[in-house]
Amino acid sequence: MKRFLNIVADIFYPRCCPVCQKILADQRRMICPECEKELRPIGHPRCYKCGKPIETGEYCRDCQKHRHVYEQGRGIFVYDGIMRRSVTRYKYYGCREYGDFYARAMYRYAQKELREWKPNLIVPVPVHRSKERQRGFNQAAYLAEKLGHYTGISTDVNIVQKVLKTKSQKKLNALQRRKNLEKAFCVTGDVRGKNILVIDDVYTTGSTIDAMAGCLKRKGAGNVYFLTVCIGRR
Ligand SMILES: [Zn+2]
Ligand SMILES: [Zn+2]
């Protein structure tokens, strides 16, 4: 029965490649072989704090200037034209299967970090309930659950709630973003002494992750790390 349903789903909603958007010839794949060869995760040198690609040194310009609340984190791919299109389709156009590829990439390319950080709990960046209703799902929660499945680390997609609707962050500068995010999150469960891995689709300035880290630490959490699918260059 399940096999049959999978076949039906493949006919009506064939899986597409998250990079070139073409229907996958082999529906068991998550990315087409050509794109798999081309798409590279961010290598070295990268910022010791946020994982952004850098030319030289240890920290990116942003991390030299700002003290982050989280301990360390990494985005797997650069948020450029290709990945921007991919994430947009994932978030707004129902290409949920891209999330399977993203979560696998996070697991595959962040092995070293996962071993070092030893998180006890995986938590997605929450979206406000009204936004989730609008979109039909929380894109970060989907990734967190998949990553939890791959790593065997317990995952709680409800422990942090978005209690205030925040204005779109796109047009704000760093300080405005931070202000905008203050008090937006609420921790609803016990995080005392836990090392937490926060999951999101894209890291830009880090203000969201910092706001969550601050909220979690006020409730007694230990170290807070992040892992995102993409990270902006600047
Ligand atoms: Zn492709
Ligand atoms: Zn950095």
Coordinates of C-alpha atoms and ligand atoms in Angstrom, one line a residue:
M1 CA 0.0 0.0 0.0
K2 CA 2.7 2.4 1.0
R3 CA 4.6 1.5 -2.2
F4 CA 1.5 2.2 -4.2
L5 CA 0.9 5.5 -2.6
N6 CA 4.6 6.5 -3.3
I7 CA 4.1 5.7 -6.9
V8 CA 0.9 7.8 -7.1
A9 CA 2.7 10.7 -5.3
D10 CA 5.6 10.4 -7.8
I11 CA 3.2 10.8 -10.7
F12 CA 1.4 13.8 -9.3
Y13 CA 4.1 15.4 -7.3
P14 CA 7.4 14.2 -8.8
R15 CA 10.5 15.1 -6.8
C16 CA 12.6 17.9 -8.3
C17 CA 16.3 18.6 -8.0
P18 CA 16.7 21.4 -5.4
V19 CA 19.4 23.1 -7.5
C20 CA 18.3 22.9 -11.2
Q21 CA 14.6 22.4 -10.4
K22 CA 14.3 19.6 -13.0
I23 CA 12.2 16.5 -12.3
L24 CA 14.6 13.8 -11.0
A25 CA 14.9 10.9 -13.4
D26 CA 15.6 8.7 -10.5
Q27 CA 12.9 9.5 -8.0
R28 CA 14.9 7.9 -5.2
R29 CA 17.5 10.6 -5.4
M30 CA 17.4 13.9 -3.5
I31 CA 19.5 15.9 -6.1
C32 CA 20.4 15.2 -9.7
P33 CA 23.9 13.7 -10.3
E34 CA 25.1 16.7 -12.3
C35 CA 24.2 19.2 -9.6
E36 CA 25.6 17.0 -6.9
K37 CA 28.9 17.2 -8.6
E38 CA 28.7 21.0 -8.9
L39 CA 27.3 22.0 -5.5
R40 CA 30.0 22.4 -2.9
P41 CA 29.6 23.2 0.8
I42 CA 31.6 26.1 2.2
G43 CA 35.1 25.0 2.8
H44 CA 38.1 26.6 4.5
P45 CA 39.0 29.3 5.4
R46 CA 35.8 30.2 7.1
C47 CA 34.9 32.3 10.1
Y48 CA 35.6 30.5 13.4
K49 CA 32.4 31.9 14.9
C50 CA 29.7 31.8 12.2
G51 CA 31.3 29.8 9.4
K52 CA 31.0 32.4 6.7
P53 CA 33.6 32.1 4.0
I54 CA 36.5 34.5 4.6
E55 CA 39.7 35.4 2.7
T56 CA 42.2 35.2 5.6
G57 CA 42.3 35.4 9.4
E58 CA 40.0 33.7 11.9
Y59 CA 36.8 35.8 11.9
C60 CA 34.6 37.5 9.4
R61 CA 34.2 41.2 9.5
D62 CA 30.8 40.9 11.2
C63 CA 32.1 38.6 14.0
Q64 CA 35.0 40.9 14.6
K65 CA 32.6 43.8 15.2
H66 CA 29.8 42.1 17.1
R67 CA 29.8 39.8 20.0
H68 CA 27.4 37.0 19.3
V69 CA 25.3 35.3 22.1
Y70 CA 25.6 31.8 20.6
E71 CA 28.9 29.9 20.9
Q72 CA 29.5 28.8 17.3
G73 CA 27.7 27.7 14.1
R74 CA 27.8 27.0 10.5
G75 CA 25.9 27.4 7.3
I76 CA 26.5 24.6 4.7
F77 CA 26.1 26.5 1.4
V78 CA 26.6 30.1 0.4
Y79 CA 23.3 31.9 0.0
D80 CA 23.8 32.9 -3.6
G81 CA 21.6 33.0 -6.7
I82 CA 21.1 29.2 -7.0
M83 CA 20.5 28.5 -3.3
R84 CA 18.4 31.6 -2.9
R85 CA 16.1 30.3 -5.6
S86 CA 16.1 26.8 -4.1
V87 CA 15.2 28.0 -0.6
T88 CA 12.4 30.3 -1.9
R89 CA 10.9 27.3 -3.7
Y90 CA 11.2 25.3 -0.5
K91 CA 9.6 27.9 1.7
Y92 CA 6.9 29.4 -0.5
Y93 CA 6.2 27.1 -3.4
G94 CA 5.6 23.8 -1.8
C95 CA 8.9 22.0 -2.7
R96 CA 9.0 20.4 0.7
E97 CA 11.2 17.6 -0.7
Y98 CA 14.1 20.0 -0.9
G99 CA 14.1 19.9 2.9
D100 CA 15.1 16.2 2.7
F101 CA 18.2 17.2 0.7
Y102 CA 19.0 20.2 3.0
A103 CA 18.8 18.1 6.2
R104 CA 21.0 15.4 4.6
A105 CA 23.5 17.9 3.6
M106 CA 23.6 19.4 7.1
Y107 CA 24.2 16.0 8.5
R108 CA 26.7 15.0 6.0
Y109 CA 28.9 18.1 6.0
A110 CA 28.7 19.1 9.7
Q111 CA 29.8 15.7 11.1
K112 CA 32.9 17.3 12.7
E113 CA 30.9 20.1 14.3
L114 CA 28.2 17.7 15.6
R115 CA 30.9 15.6 17.2
E116 CA 32.5 18.6 18.8
W117 CA 29.4 20.4 20.0
K118 CA 27.6 17.3 21.3
P119 CA 24.2 18.9 21.4
N120 CA 21.6 17.3 23.7
L121 CA 18.7 19.0 22.0
I122 CA 17.8 20.2 18.5
V123 CA 15.5 23.1 18.3
P124 CA 14.2 25.0 15.2
V125 CA 13.7 28.7 14.9
P126 CA 10.0 29.0 15.4
V127 CA 7.7 31.0 13.2
H128 CA 4.6 32.8 14.5
R129 CA 1.5 30.6 14.4
S130 CA -0.3 32.8 11.9
K131 CA 2.7 32.6 9.5
E132 CA 2.8 28.9 9.8
R133 CA -0.8 28.6 9.0
Q134 CA -0.3 30.8 5.9
R135 CA 2.7 28.8 4.7
G136 CA 1.3 25.4 5.8
F137 CA 4.5 24.4 7.6
N138 CA 7.5 25.7 9.5
Q139 CA 10.5 25.2 7.2
A140 CA 13.0 25.1 10.1
A141 CA 11.0 22.6 12.1
Y142 CA 10.9 20.3 9.1
L143 CA 14.7 20.4 8.9
A144 CA 15.1 20.0 12.6
E145 CA 13.0 16.8 12.6
K146 CA 14.9 15.3 9.7
L147 CA 18.3 16.1 11.3
G148 CA 17.0 14.6 14.6
H149 CA 16.2 11.5 12.7
Y150 CA 19.7 11.3 11.1
T151 CA 21.6 12.1 14.2
G152 CA 19.5 10.4 16.9
I153 CA 19.6 13.6 18.9
S154 CA 16.3 14.4 20.6
T155 CA 14.4 17.2 18.9
D156 CA 11.7 19.5 20.2
V157 CA 9.9 21.7 17.6
N158 CA 7.7 23.3 20.2
I159 CA 9.9 24.1 23.1
V160 CA 10.6 27.6 21.8
Q161 CA 7.6 29.6 20.6
K162 CA 7.4 32.8 18.6
V163 CA 5.2 34.9 20.8
L164 CA 5.4 38.2 19.0
K165 CA 5.0 38.8 15.3
T166 CA 8.1 40.5 14.1
K167 CA 8.1 42.8 11.1
S168 CA 9.9 41.6 8.0
Q169 CA 13.6 41.7 8.9
K170 CA 14.8 42.4 5.3
K171 CA 14.8 46.2 5.4
L172 CA 16.3 46.6 8.9
N173 CA 19.8 47.1 10.0
A174 CA 21.5 45.0 12.7
L175 CA 20.6 47.1 15.6
Q176 CA 16.9 47.4 14.5
R177 CA 16.8 43.7 14.0
R178 CA 18.0 43.0 17.5
K179 CA 15.5 45.4 19.0
N180 CA 12.8 43.9 16.8
L181 CA 13.6 40.4 18.0
E182 CA 13.8 41.2 21.7
K183 CA 11.1 39.4 23.6
A184 CA 9.8 37.7 20.4
F185 CA 10.7 34.2 21.7
C186 CA 9.5 32.3 24.7
V187 CA 11.0 29.0 26.0
T188 CA 8.2 26.7 27.2
G189 CA 10.1 23.7 28.5
D190 CA 13.1 22.7 30.6
V191 CA 16.4 23.5 28.9
R192 CA 18.6 23.7 32.0
G193 CA 22.1 22.5 31.4
K194 CA 21.4 21.4 27.9
N195 CA 23.6 22.1 24.9
I196 CA 21.3 23.3 22.2
L197 CA 21.6 23.2 18.4
V198 CA 19.3 25.8 16.7
I199 CA 18.3 25.0 13.2
D200 CA 17.2 27.5 10.5
D201 CA 17.2 27.7 6.7
V202 CA 19.3 30.9 6.3
Y203 CA 21.7 32.8 8.5
T204 CA 22.1 36.4 7.5
T205 CA 23.2 38.7 10.4
G206 CA 22.7 36.2 13.2
S207 CA 20.3 38.4 15.0
T208 CA 17.6 35.7 15.1
I209 CA 20.0 33.0 16.4
D210 CA 21.4 35.5 19.0
A211 CA 17.9 36.4 20.2
M212 CA 17.0 32.7 20.6
A213 CA 20.4 31.9 22.3
G214 CA 19.8 34.8 24.7
C215 CA 16.3 33.5 25.5
L216 CA 17.5 29.9 26.0
K217 CA 20.4 30.9 28.1
R218 CA 18.2 33.0 30.4
K219 CA 16.3 29.8 31.0
G220 CA 19.5 28.0 32.0
A221 CA 20.6 26.4 28.7
G222 CA 24.3 25.5 28.4
N223 CA 26.0 26.2 25.1
V224 CA 24.0 27.2 22.0
Y225 CA 25.1 26.4 18.5
F226 CA 23.5 26.8 15.1
L227 CA 23.3 25.0 11.8
T228 CA 21.7 26.5 8.8
V229 CA 21.3 25.3 5.2
C230 CA 22.7 28.6 3.8
I231 CA 24.6 31.6 5.1
G232 CA 24.9 35.0 3.5
R233 CA 28.4 36.2 2.4
R234 CA 28.2 39.4 4.3
Ligands
ZN1 ZN 20.0 19.3 -10.7
ZN2 ZN 31.6 35.3 11.4

